[in-house]
Amino acid sequence: MPTIEQARDWYASADSVHDFDHILRVYQTAQHLGKIEGADMEILHAAVLLHDAIGSAPGEQARKAHHLTSAEFAATILRLEGWDDERIAAVQHCIRAHRYRGTGEVPETIEAKILFDADKLDVLGAVGVARVIAYAALNRQPFYAEPSRQFLEQGILEPGEPHSAYHEYLFKLRKIKDRLFTASARQLAEERDTYLREFFERFAREMRGKA
């Protein structure tokens, strides 16, 4: 079984958005959800520890495929641990299906649904605010920019339009609560989503000089 200490090494050079602290938070949340939802905890724990292991840094082209490269890395690690092919495939499914912007594999198993939910809960609430602002800084984008009508209506940036932290809130974070799979995660999301929404509503007012 992969350990938390092993995971510390895998994320030693990760950025502040996808670092070992993120893994620990997702691990703790997944443990809580997994017990409620009746998950196979061994598969779930392995998937959590390995889900962002390769290529997750902001601004890297590799980030778009980090769920795939991390799944391949997971197979390598788990084979060394003596896992059988069926359980390795179960962990890989969790990892491949965890990406919000993914257009391919969707979570089918309860373990995959919990990893998706636990990972997404970490972009809500106060931690979510901190992470989205840090992500913008790492990606050399502003904290706030006024979104274009095209972005508001279609989610597509106009030429030269930055993807600010506020853009990311509009494009992704405000929709997270309604994308979660498990009842236990949706319950946790309610308060965090309220905090996030109130923060960005005030943030936008202040940036527009109206508060």
CSV table of C-alpha atoms in Angstrom, one decimal:
chain,number,residue,atom,x,y,z
A,1,MET,CA,0.0,0.0,0.0
A,2,PRO,CA,1.5,3.4,-0.9
A,3,THR,CA,2.1,5.5,2.1
A,4,ILE,CA,1.7,9.2,3.0
A,5,GLU,CA,5.5,9.4,3.4
A,6,GLN,CA,6.0,8.1,-0.1
A,7,ALA,CA,3.6,10.7,-1.4
A,8,ARG,CA,5.6,13.4,0.4
A,9,ASP,CA,8.5,12.6,-2.0
A,10,TRP,CA,6.3,12.5,-5.1
A,11,TYR,CA,5.1,16.1,-4.4
A,12,ALA,CA,8.4,17.5,-3.1
A,13,SER,CA,8.8,19.8,-6.1
A,14,ALA,CA,5.1,20.6,-6.7
A,15,ASP,CA,3.7,24.1,-6.8
A,16,SER,CA,1.7,25.6,-4.0
A,17,VAL,CA,-1.6,24.7,-5.6
A,18,HIS,CA,-1.0,21.0,-6.1
A,19,ASP,CA,1.5,20.3,-3.4
A,20,PHE,CA,1.6,17.8,-0.6
A,21,ASP,CA,-0.7,19.9,1.6
A,22,HIS,CA,-3.4,19.6,-1.1
A,23,ILE,CA,-2.9,15.8,-1.2
A,24,LEU,CA,-3.2,15.6,2.6
A,25,ARG,CA,-6.5,17.7,2.6
A,26,VAL,CA,-7.9,15.5,-0.2
A,27,TYR,CA,-6.8,12.4,1.6
A,28,GLN,CA,-8.5,13.4,4.8
A,29,THR,CA,-11.7,14.4,3.0
A,30,ALA,CA,-11.7,11.2,1.0
A,31,GLN,CA,-11.3,9.2,4.1
A,32,HIS,CA,-14.4,10.9,5.6
A,33,LEU,CA,-16.4,10.4,2.5
A,34,GLY,CA,-15.2,6.9,1.9
A,35,LYS,CA,-16.4,5.7,5.3
A,36,ILE,CA,-19.8,7.2,4.8
A,37,GLU,CA,-20.2,5.9,1.2
A,38,GLY,CA,-18.8,2.4,1.7
A,39,ALA,CA,-15.8,2.7,-0.5
A,40,ASP,CA,-12.9,0.3,-0.9
A,41,MET,CA,-10.5,2.3,1.2
A,42,GLU,CA,-7.3,0.7,-0.1
A,43,ILE,CA,-8.2,1.6,-3.7
A,44,LEU,CA,-9.3,5.1,-2.7
A,45,HIS,CA,-6.3,5.9,-0.6
A,46,ALA,CA,-3.9,4.8,-3.4
A,47,ALA,CA,-5.8,6.9,-5.9
A,48,VAL,CA,-5.8,10.0,-3.7
A,49,LEU,CA,-2.0,9.8,-3.0
A,50,LEU,CA,-1.2,9.4,-6.7
A,51,HIS,CA,-3.8,11.5,-8.5
A,52,ASP,CA,-1.6,14.6,-9.1
A,53,ALA,CA,1.8,12.9,-9.0
A,54,ILE,CA,2.9,13.8,-12.6
A,55,GLY,CA,2.5,17.0,-14.6
A,56,SER,CA,-0.1,19.0,-12.6
A,57,ALA,CA,1.7,22.4,-12.4
A,58,PRO,CA,-0.2,25.4,-13.7
A,59,GLY,CA,0.9,26.7,-17.1
A,60,GLU,CA,2.4,23.5,-18.2
A,61,GLN,CA,1.1,21.9,-21.4
A,62,ALA,CA,1.4,18.6,-19.6
A,63,ARG,CA,-1.3,19.6,-17.1
A,64,LYS,CA,-3.9,18.9,-19.7
A,65,ALA,CA,-2.9,15.2,-19.5
A,66,HIS,CA,-1.7,15.0,-15.9
A,67,HIS,CA,-4.6,12.6,-15.1
A,68,LEU,CA,-3.3,10.2,-17.7
A,69,THR,CA,0.4,10.5,-16.8
A,70,SER,CA,-0.4,10.2,-13.1
A,71,ALA,CA,-2.5,7.1,-13.9
A,72,GLU,CA,0.5,5.5,-15.7
A,73,PHE,CA,2.8,6.4,-12.8
A,74,ALA,CA,0.3,4.9,-10.4
A,75,ALA,CA,0.5,1.6,-12.3
A,76,THR,CA,4.3,1.5,-12.0
A,77,ILE,CA,4.2,2.2,-8.3
A,78,LEU,CA,1.4,-0.3,-7.6
A,79,ARG,CA,3.1,-3.1,-9.6
A,80,LEU,CA,6.2,-2.6,-7.5
A,81,GLU,CA,3.9,-3.0,-4.4
A,82,GLY,CA,2.6,-6.3,-5.8
A,83,TRP,CA,-1.0,-5.2,-6.6
A,84,ASP,CA,-2.9,-7.3,-9.1
A,85,ASP,CA,-4.0,-5.9,-12.5
A,86,GLU,CA,-7.7,-5.6,-11.6
A,87,ARG,CA,-7.0,-3.4,-8.5
A,88,ILE,CA,-4.4,-1.4,-10.4
A,89,ALA,CA,-7.0,-0.7,-13.1
A,90,ALA,CA,-9.5,0.4,-10.4
A,91,VAL,CA,-7.0,3.0,-9.1
A,92,GLN,CA,-6.1,4.1,-12.6
A,93,HIS,CA,-9.8,4.7,-13.4
A,94,CYS,CA,-10.1,6.9,-10.3
A,95,ILE,CA,-7.2,9.0,-11.4
A,96,ARG,CA,-8.1,9.3,-15.1
A,97,ALA,CA,-11.7,10.4,-14.1
A,98,HIS,CA,-10.8,13.0,-11.5
A,99,ARG,CA,-10.2,16.0,-13.8
A,100,TYR,CA,-13.0,18.6,-13.9
A,101,ARG,CA,-12.1,19.7,-17.4
A,102,GLY,CA,-11.7,16.2,-18.6
A,103,THR,CA,-13.8,15.3,-21.7
A,104,GLY,CA,-13.1,11.5,-21.6
A,105,GLU,CA,-13.5,9.1,-18.7
A,106,VAL,CA,-16.2,9.9,-16.1
A,107,PRO,CA,-16.3,8.5,-12.6
A,108,GLU,CA,-18.1,5.1,-12.6
A,109,THR,CA,-17.1,3.5,-9.3
A,110,ILE,CA,-17.8,4.9,-5.9
A,111,GLU,CA,-14.0,5.3,-5.3
A,112,ALA,CA,-13.7,7.4,-8.5
A,113,LYS,CA,-16.7,9.5,-7.5
A,114,ILE,CA,-15.2,10.1,-4.1
A,115,LEU,CA,-11.8,11.1,-5.4
A,116,PHE,CA,-13.5,13.5,-7.8
A,117,ASP,CA,-15.6,15.0,-5.0
A,118,ALA,CA,-12.8,15.3,-2.5
A,119,ASP,CA,-10.5,16.9,-5.0
A,120,LYS,CA,-13.2,19.4,-6.0
A,121,LEU,CA,-14.2,20.2,-2.4
A,122,ASP,CA,-10.6,21.5,-2.0
A,123,VAL,CA,-11.4,24.4,-4.5
A,124,LEU,CA,-14.3,25.6,-2.4
A,125,GLY,CA,-14.4,27.7,0.8
A,126,ALA,CA,-11.4,29.6,2.2
A,127,VAL,CA,-8.9,27.1,0.8
A,128,GLY,CA,-10.5,27.4,-2.6
A,129,VAL,CA,-10.1,31.2,-2.5
A,130,ALA,CA,-6.4,30.8,-1.6
A,131,ARG,CA,-5.8,28.2,-4.2
A,132,VAL,CA,-7.4,30.0,-7.1
A,133,ILE,CA,-5.5,33.2,-6.4
A,134,ALA,CA,-2.3,31.3,-6.1
A,135,TYR,CA,-3.0,29.5,-9.3
A,136,ALA,CA,-3.5,32.8,-11.1
A,137,ALA,CA,-0.2,34.1,-9.8
A,138,LEU,CA,1.6,30.9,-10.8
A,139,ASN,CA,0.1,31.1,-14.2
A,140,ARG,CA,1.0,34.8,-14.5
A,141,GLN,CA,-2.6,35.9,-14.7
A,142,PRO,CA,-4.3,38.8,-12.7
A,143,PHE,CA,-6.4,38.2,-9.6
A,144,TYR,CA,-9.2,40.2,-11.2
A,145,ALA,CA,-10.1,41.3,-14.7
A,146,GLU,CA,-13.5,42.3,-16.0
A,147,PRO,CA,-14.9,39.4,-18.0
A,148,SER,CA,-16.0,40.0,-21.5
A,149,ARG,CA,-19.6,39.4,-22.6
A,150,GLN,CA,-18.4,36.5,-24.7
A,151,PHE,CA,-16.8,34.9,-21.7
A,152,LEU,CA,-19.9,35.4,-19.6
A,153,GLU,CA,-22.1,33.9,-22.2
A,154,GLN,CA,-19.9,31.2,-23.7
A,155,GLY,CA,-17.0,30.7,-21.3
A,156,ILE,CA,-14.6,31.6,-24.2
A,157,LEU,CA,-12.0,34.3,-23.8
A,158,GLU,CA,-11.8,37.1,-26.3
A,159,PRO,CA,-8.4,37.6,-27.9
A,160,GLY,CA,-6.0,39.2,-25.3
A,161,GLU,CA,-8.5,38.6,-22.5
A,162,PRO,CA,-6.7,37.3,-19.3
A,163,HIS,CA,-8.1,34.3,-17.4
A,164,SER,CA,-8.0,35.9,-14.0
A,165,ALA,CA,-8.9,34.3,-10.6
A,166,TYR,CA,-12.3,35.8,-11.0
A,167,HIS,CA,-12.7,34.2,-14.5
A,168,GLU,CA,-11.9,30.9,-12.9
A,169,TYR,CA,-14.5,31.4,-10.3
A,170,LEU,CA,-17.1,32.1,-13.0
A,171,PHE,CA,-16.0,29.4,-15.3
A,172,LYS,CA,-15.4,26.6,-12.8
A,173,LEU,CA,-15.7,27.2,-9.1
A,174,ARG,CA,-19.2,28.4,-8.8
A,175,LYS,CA,-20.4,25.3,-10.7
A,176,ILE,CA,-18.5,22.7,-8.5
A,177,LYS,CA,-21.3,22.2,-6.0
A,178,ASP,CA,-23.7,21.0,-8.7
A,179,ARG,CA,-21.1,18.6,-10.3
A,180,LEU,CA,-20.4,16.5,-7.2
A,181,PHE,CA,-21.5,12.9,-7.2
A,182,THR,CA,-22.0,11.8,-3.6
A,183,ALA,CA,-24.6,13.0,-1.1
A,184,SER,CA,-22.0,13.3,1.6
A,185,ALA,CA,-19.8,15.6,-0.6
A,186,ARG,CA,-22.7,17.8,-1.6
A,187,GLN,CA,-23.6,18.3,2.1
A,188,LEU,CA,-20.0,19.4,2.8
A,189,ALA,CA,-20.1,21.7,-0.2
A,190,GLU,CA,-23.0,23.8,0.9
A,191,GLU,CA,-21.2,26.0,3.4
A,192,ARG,CA,-18.0,26.1,1.4
A,193,ASP,CA,-19.8,27.2,-1.7
A,194,THR,CA,-21.6,30.0,0.2
A,195,TYR,CA,-18.3,31.3,1.5
A,196,LEU,CA,-16.8,31.2,-2.0
A,197,ARG,CA,-19.7,33.0,-3.6
A,198,GLU,CA,-19.9,35.7,-1.0
A,199,PHE,CA,-16.1,36.3,-1.2
A,200,PHE,CA,-16.1,36.7,-5.0
A,201,GLU,CA,-19.2,38.9,-5.0
A,202,ARG,CA,-17.5,41.2,-2.6
A,203,PHE,CA,-14.2,40.9,-4.4
A,204,ALA,CA,-15.8,42.0,-7.7
A,205,ARG,CA,-17.6,44.9,-6.0
A,206,GLU,CA,-14.4,46.2,-4.4
A,207,MET,CA,-12.4,45.8,-7.6
A,208,ARG,CA,-15.1,47.8,-9.4
A,209,GLY,CA,-14.9,50.5,-6.7
A,210,LYS,CA,-18.4,49.8,-5.4
A,211,ALA,CA,-17.7,48.6,-1.9
